Amino acid sequence: EIVLTQSPGTLSLSPGERATLSCRASQSVSSSSLAWYQQKPGQAPSLLIYGTSSRATGIPDRFSGSGSGTDFTLTISRLEPEDFAVYYCQQYDSSPRTFGQGTKVEIK
Amino acid sequence: QVQLVQSAAEVKKPGASVKVSCKASGYTFTSYYIHWVRQAPGQGLEWMGIINPTGGSTNFAQKFQGRVTMTRDTSTSTVYVELSSLRSEDTAVYYCARSEIRTNNYGPHDSWGQGTLVTVSS
């Protein structure tokens, strides 16, 4: 099973700042099989990024993904109030699909 | 529009079973896998397994082997997950989520149900 480790656990930032979230895999993951999800309190997760760097439908371009092999990054260029949430990475390269433990982006 | 609508919350006693449904609409039911993902209170996301609506084949995370069943009803575009021998640690929100059926690889979860809270308590 591929273990995904996200860092930091919590990111305290102000609106307008840049957020950089990390996801490290215990073994290499195909870049076509790494996704990021956003979850707000009381809501289901929603797809942000798939295939490491492709934005899902309707996702603004302030969200970008990058990486390869075992190291992947989600960047939010300028935080908007609605971006404060928990973010999860997921690999769907091999079964079982696994998620990272999440990074909470909170208002400083 | 694509919708995955799940059944209402459940309260069960330890040792019992629970069955949660997920009704799909707005797309071709047999073109997407359905997965089940759960989230314990205050915790992260845990993938439980997958069902192919076309033939009903399934694959489960090892942790749930022997305790989980996934079925589908193509006449109503509904998928079910049943978890048996419930214990307090199974208290969680259970989500269904779809991913596209592809020839050469798998896809992400591009649409999710609203979640069903299952509480296991004596």
Coordinates of C-alpha atoms in Angstrom, one line a residue:
Chain A
E1 CA 0.0 0.0 0.0
I2 CA 1.3 3.4 -0.9
V3 CA 1.4 5.8 2.1
L4 CA 1.0 9.5 1.4
T5 CA 2.3 11.9 3.9
Q6 CA 1.2 15.5 3.7
S7 CA 2.9 18.5 5.2
P8 CA 2.4 20.7 7.0
G9 CA -0.5 19.5 9.1
T10 CA -1.8 23.1 9.4
L11 CA -0.9 26.2 7.4
S12 CA -1.8 29.5 9.0
L13 CA -1.9 32.3 6.3
S14 CA -3.7 35.5 5.5
P15 CA -5.9 36.2 2.5
G16 CA -3.8 37.1 -0.5
E17 CA -0.8 35.0 0.6
R18 CA 0.6 32.1 -1.2
A19 CA 0.0 28.5 0.1
T20 CA 2.3 25.6 -0.7
L21 CA 1.2 22.1 0.3
S22 CA 3.3 19.0 0.1
C23 CA 2.4 15.4 -0.5
R24 CA 5.1 12.7 -0.3
A25 CA 4.6 9.1 -1.4
S26 CA 6.2 6.0 0.1
Q27 CA 6.9 4.8 -3.4
S28 CA 6.8 6.3 -6.9
V29 CA 3.3 7.3 -8.1
S30 CA 2.5 7.8 -11.8
S31 CA 2.0 11.5 -12.4
S32 CA -1.2 10.7 -14.2
S33 CA -2.6 9.2 -11.0
L34 CA -2.2 11.9 -8.3
A35 CA -5.2 14.1 -7.3
W36 CA -5.9 16.9 -4.8
Y37 CA -9.3 17.4 -3.1
Q38 CA -10.7 20.3 -1.1
Q39 CA -13.0 19.7 1.8
K40 CA -14.9 22.4 3.7
P41 CA -16.6 21.7 7.0
G42 CA -19.8 19.7 6.7
Q43 CA -19.3 19.1 3.0
A44 CA -18.1 16.2 0.8
P45 CA -14.6 16.5 -0.7
S46 CA -14.5 18.1 -4.2
L47 CA -11.9 17.5 -6.9
L48 CA -9.4 20.3 -7.5
I49 CA -6.5 18.8 -9.4
Y50 CA -6.0 15.4 -11.2
G51 CA -3.1 13.9 -13.1
T52 CA -0.8 16.0 -10.9
S53 CA -1.4 19.3 -12.7
S54 CA -4.8 19.3 -14.5
R55 CA -7.5 21.5 -12.9
A56 CA -10.9 20.1 -12.6
T57 CA -13.9 21.8 -14.2
G58 CA -14.5 25.2 -12.8
I59 CA -11.4 25.4 -10.7
P60 CA -9.7 28.8 -10.8
D61 CA -6.2 29.2 -12.1
R62 CA -4.8 30.3 -8.7
F63 CA -4.7 26.6 -8.0
S64 CA -1.9 24.6 -9.5
G65 CA -0.3 21.3 -9.0
S66 CA 3.2 20.0 -9.8
G67 CA 5.6 17.1 -9.0
S68 CA 6.6 13.7 -10.0
G69 CA 7.8 10.4 -8.6
T70 CA 7.3 10.7 -4.8
D71 CA 7.0 14.4 -4.3
F72 CA 4.0 16.5 -5.3
T73 CA 2.9 20.0 -4.5
L74 CA -0.4 22.0 -4.5
T75 CA 0.1 25.7 -4.8
I76 CA -2.6 28.4 -4.2
S77 CA -1.1 31.5 -5.6
R78 CA -3.3 34.1 -3.7
L79 CA -5.6 32.8 -1.0
E80 CA -9.2 33.9 -1.3
P81 CA -11.5 33.7 1.8
E82 CA -13.3 30.6 0.3
D83 CA -10.0 28.7 0.0
F84 CA -9.6 28.2 3.7
A85 CA -10.3 24.5 4.0
V86 CA -8.7 21.0 4.3
Y87 CA -6.8 19.6 1.4
Y88 CA -6.1 16.0 0.7
C89 CA -3.9 14.3 -1.9
Q90 CA -4.8 10.9 -3.3
Q91 CA -3.0 8.4 -5.4
Y92 CA -5.1 6.2 -7.8
D93 CA -2.1 4.5 -9.4
S94 CA -2.5 1.3 -7.4
S95 CA -5.0 -0.4 -5.2
P96 CA -5.9 0.4 -2.6
R97 CA -6.3 4.0 -3.4
T98 CA -4.9 6.0 -0.6
F99 CA -5.2 9.5 0.7
G100 CA -2.8 11.7 2.7
Q101 CA -3.9 12.7 6.2
G102 CA -4.8 16.2 5.0
T103 CA -3.5 19.8 5.4
K104 CA -5.7 22.4 7.0
V105 CA -5.3 25.9 5.6
E106 CA -6.6 28.3 8.2
I107 CA -6.9 32.0 8.5
K108 CA -4.0 33.6 10.4
Chain B
Q1 CA -26.3 17.5 -13.9
V2 CA -24.4 14.7 -12.2
Q3 CA -25.9 13.7 -8.9
L4 CA -25.0 11.0 -6.3
V5 CA -27.8 11.0 -3.7
Q6 CA -27.2 8.9 -0.6
S7 CA -29.6 7.5 2.0
A8 CA -30.3 9.0 5.4
A9 CA -28.3 8.7 8.5
E10 CA -28.3 5.4 10.5
V11 CA -27.8 4.5 14.1
K12 CA -26.8 0.9 14.8
K13 CA -25.8 -1.2 17.7
P14 CA -22.4 -3.0 17.9
G15 CA -22.5 -6.3 16.0
A16 CA -25.3 -5.2 13.7
S17 CA -25.1 -4.5 9.9
V18 CA -25.8 -1.3 8.0
K19 CA -26.7 -0.8 4.3
V20 CA -26.2 2.6 2.7
S21 CA -27.4 3.4 -0.8
C22 CA -26.2 5.8 -3.5
K23 CA -28.5 6.7 -6.4
A24 CA -26.8 8.1 -9.5
S25 CA -28.4 10.4 -12.1
G26 CA -27.3 12.8 -14.8
Y27 CA -24.9 10.4 -16.5
T28 CA -24.6 6.9 -18.0
F29 CA -24.5 4.7 -14.9
T30 CA -22.4 2.0 -16.5
S31 CA -19.7 4.4 -17.6
Y32 CA -18.3 5.1 -14.1
Y33 CA -17.1 3.0 -11.2
I34 CA -18.5 3.8 -7.8
H35 CA -16.2 3.9 -4.8
W36 CA -17.0 4.1 -1.1
V37 CA -14.9 6.4 1.1
R38 CA -15.4 6.9 4.8
Q39 CA -14.4 9.6 7.2
A40 CA -14.4 9.1 11.0
P41 CA -15.2 12.2 13.1
G42 CA -12.4 14.7 12.8
Q43 CA -10.3 12.3 10.8
G44 CA -9.1 11.9 7.2
L45 CA -10.5 10.0 4.2
E46 CA -10.3 6.2 3.9
W47 CA -11.0 4.3 0.7
M48 CA -13.1 1.2 1.3
G49 CA -13.6 -0.3 -2.2
I50 CA -14.9 -0.1 -5.7
I51 CA -17.7 -1.6 -7.7
N52 CA -18.1 -1.8 -11.5
P53 CA -21.7 -1.1 -12.2
T54 CA -21.5 -3.0 -15.5
G55 CA -20.8 -6.5 -14.2
G56 CA -20.9 -5.9 -10.5
S57 CA -17.3 -6.9 -9.9
T58 CA -15.8 -5.5 -6.7
N59 CA -12.4 -4.8 -5.1
F60 CA -12.1 -4.0 -1.4
A61 CA -9.4 -2.6 0.8
Q62 CA -7.9 -5.5 2.8
K63 CA -9.0 -3.9 6.1
F64 CA -12.7 -4.5 5.1
Q65 CA -12.4 -7.9 3.4
G66 CA -14.9 -10.3 4.8
R67 CA -17.0 -7.5 6.4
V68 CA -18.1 -5.4 3.4
T69 CA -20.4 -6.1 0.4
M70 CA -21.0 -3.8 -2.5
T71 CA -23.9 -4.4 -4.9
R72 CA -25.7 -2.5 -7.6
D73 CA -29.1 -2.3 -9.2
T74 CA -28.8 -1.1 -12.8
S75 CA -32.6 -0.7 -13.1
T76 CA -32.5 2.1 -10.6
S77 CA -28.9 3.2 -11.1
T78 CA -28.2 2.6 -7.4
V79 CA -25.2 1.2 -5.6
Y80 CA -25.2 -0.2 -2.1
V81 CA -22.6 -0.8 0.5
E82 CA -23.2 -3.1 3.4
L83 CA -20.9 -3.3 6.4
S84 CA -21.4 -6.1 9.0
S85 CA -20.2 -6.8 12.5
L86 CA -20.2 -3.1 13.3
R87 CA -18.1 -1.7 16.0
S88 CA -17.7 1.8 17.5
E89 CA -14.7 2.5 15.2
D90 CA -17.0 2.2 12.2
T91 CA -18.8 5.4 13.3
A92 CA -18.1 7.7 10.3
V93 CA -19.6 9.6 7.3
Y94 CA -19.7 7.2 4.4
Y95 CA -19.4 8.8 0.9
C96 CA -19.9 7.3 -2.5
A97 CA -17.8 8.8 -5.3
R98 CA -17.5 8.0 -9.0
S99 CA -14.5 7.6 -11.3
E100 CA -14.5 7.2 -15.1
I101 CA -14.1 3.7 -16.5
R102 CA -11.1 3.8 -18.8
T103 CA -9.3 1.3 -20.9
N104 CA -5.7 1.9 -19.8
N105 CA -5.8 3.6 -16.4
Y106 CA -8.1 4.8 -13.6
G107 CA -9.5 8.2 -12.9
P108 CA -10.0 10.5 -10.0
H109 CA -13.3 11.0 -8.0
D110 CA -14.9 13.8 -10.0
S111 CA -18.3 13.7 -8.2
W112 CA -19.2 12.7 -4.7
G113 CA -22.4 11.9 -2.8
Q114 CA -23.4 14.1 0.1
G115 CA -22.4 11.6 2.7
T116 CA -24.3 9.3 5.1
L117 CA -23.5 9.4 8.9
V118 CA -23.4 6.0 10.4
T119 CA -23.3 5.9 14.2
V120 CA -22.5 2.7 16.0
S121 CA -23.4 3.0 19.7
S122 CA -24.9 0.7 22.3

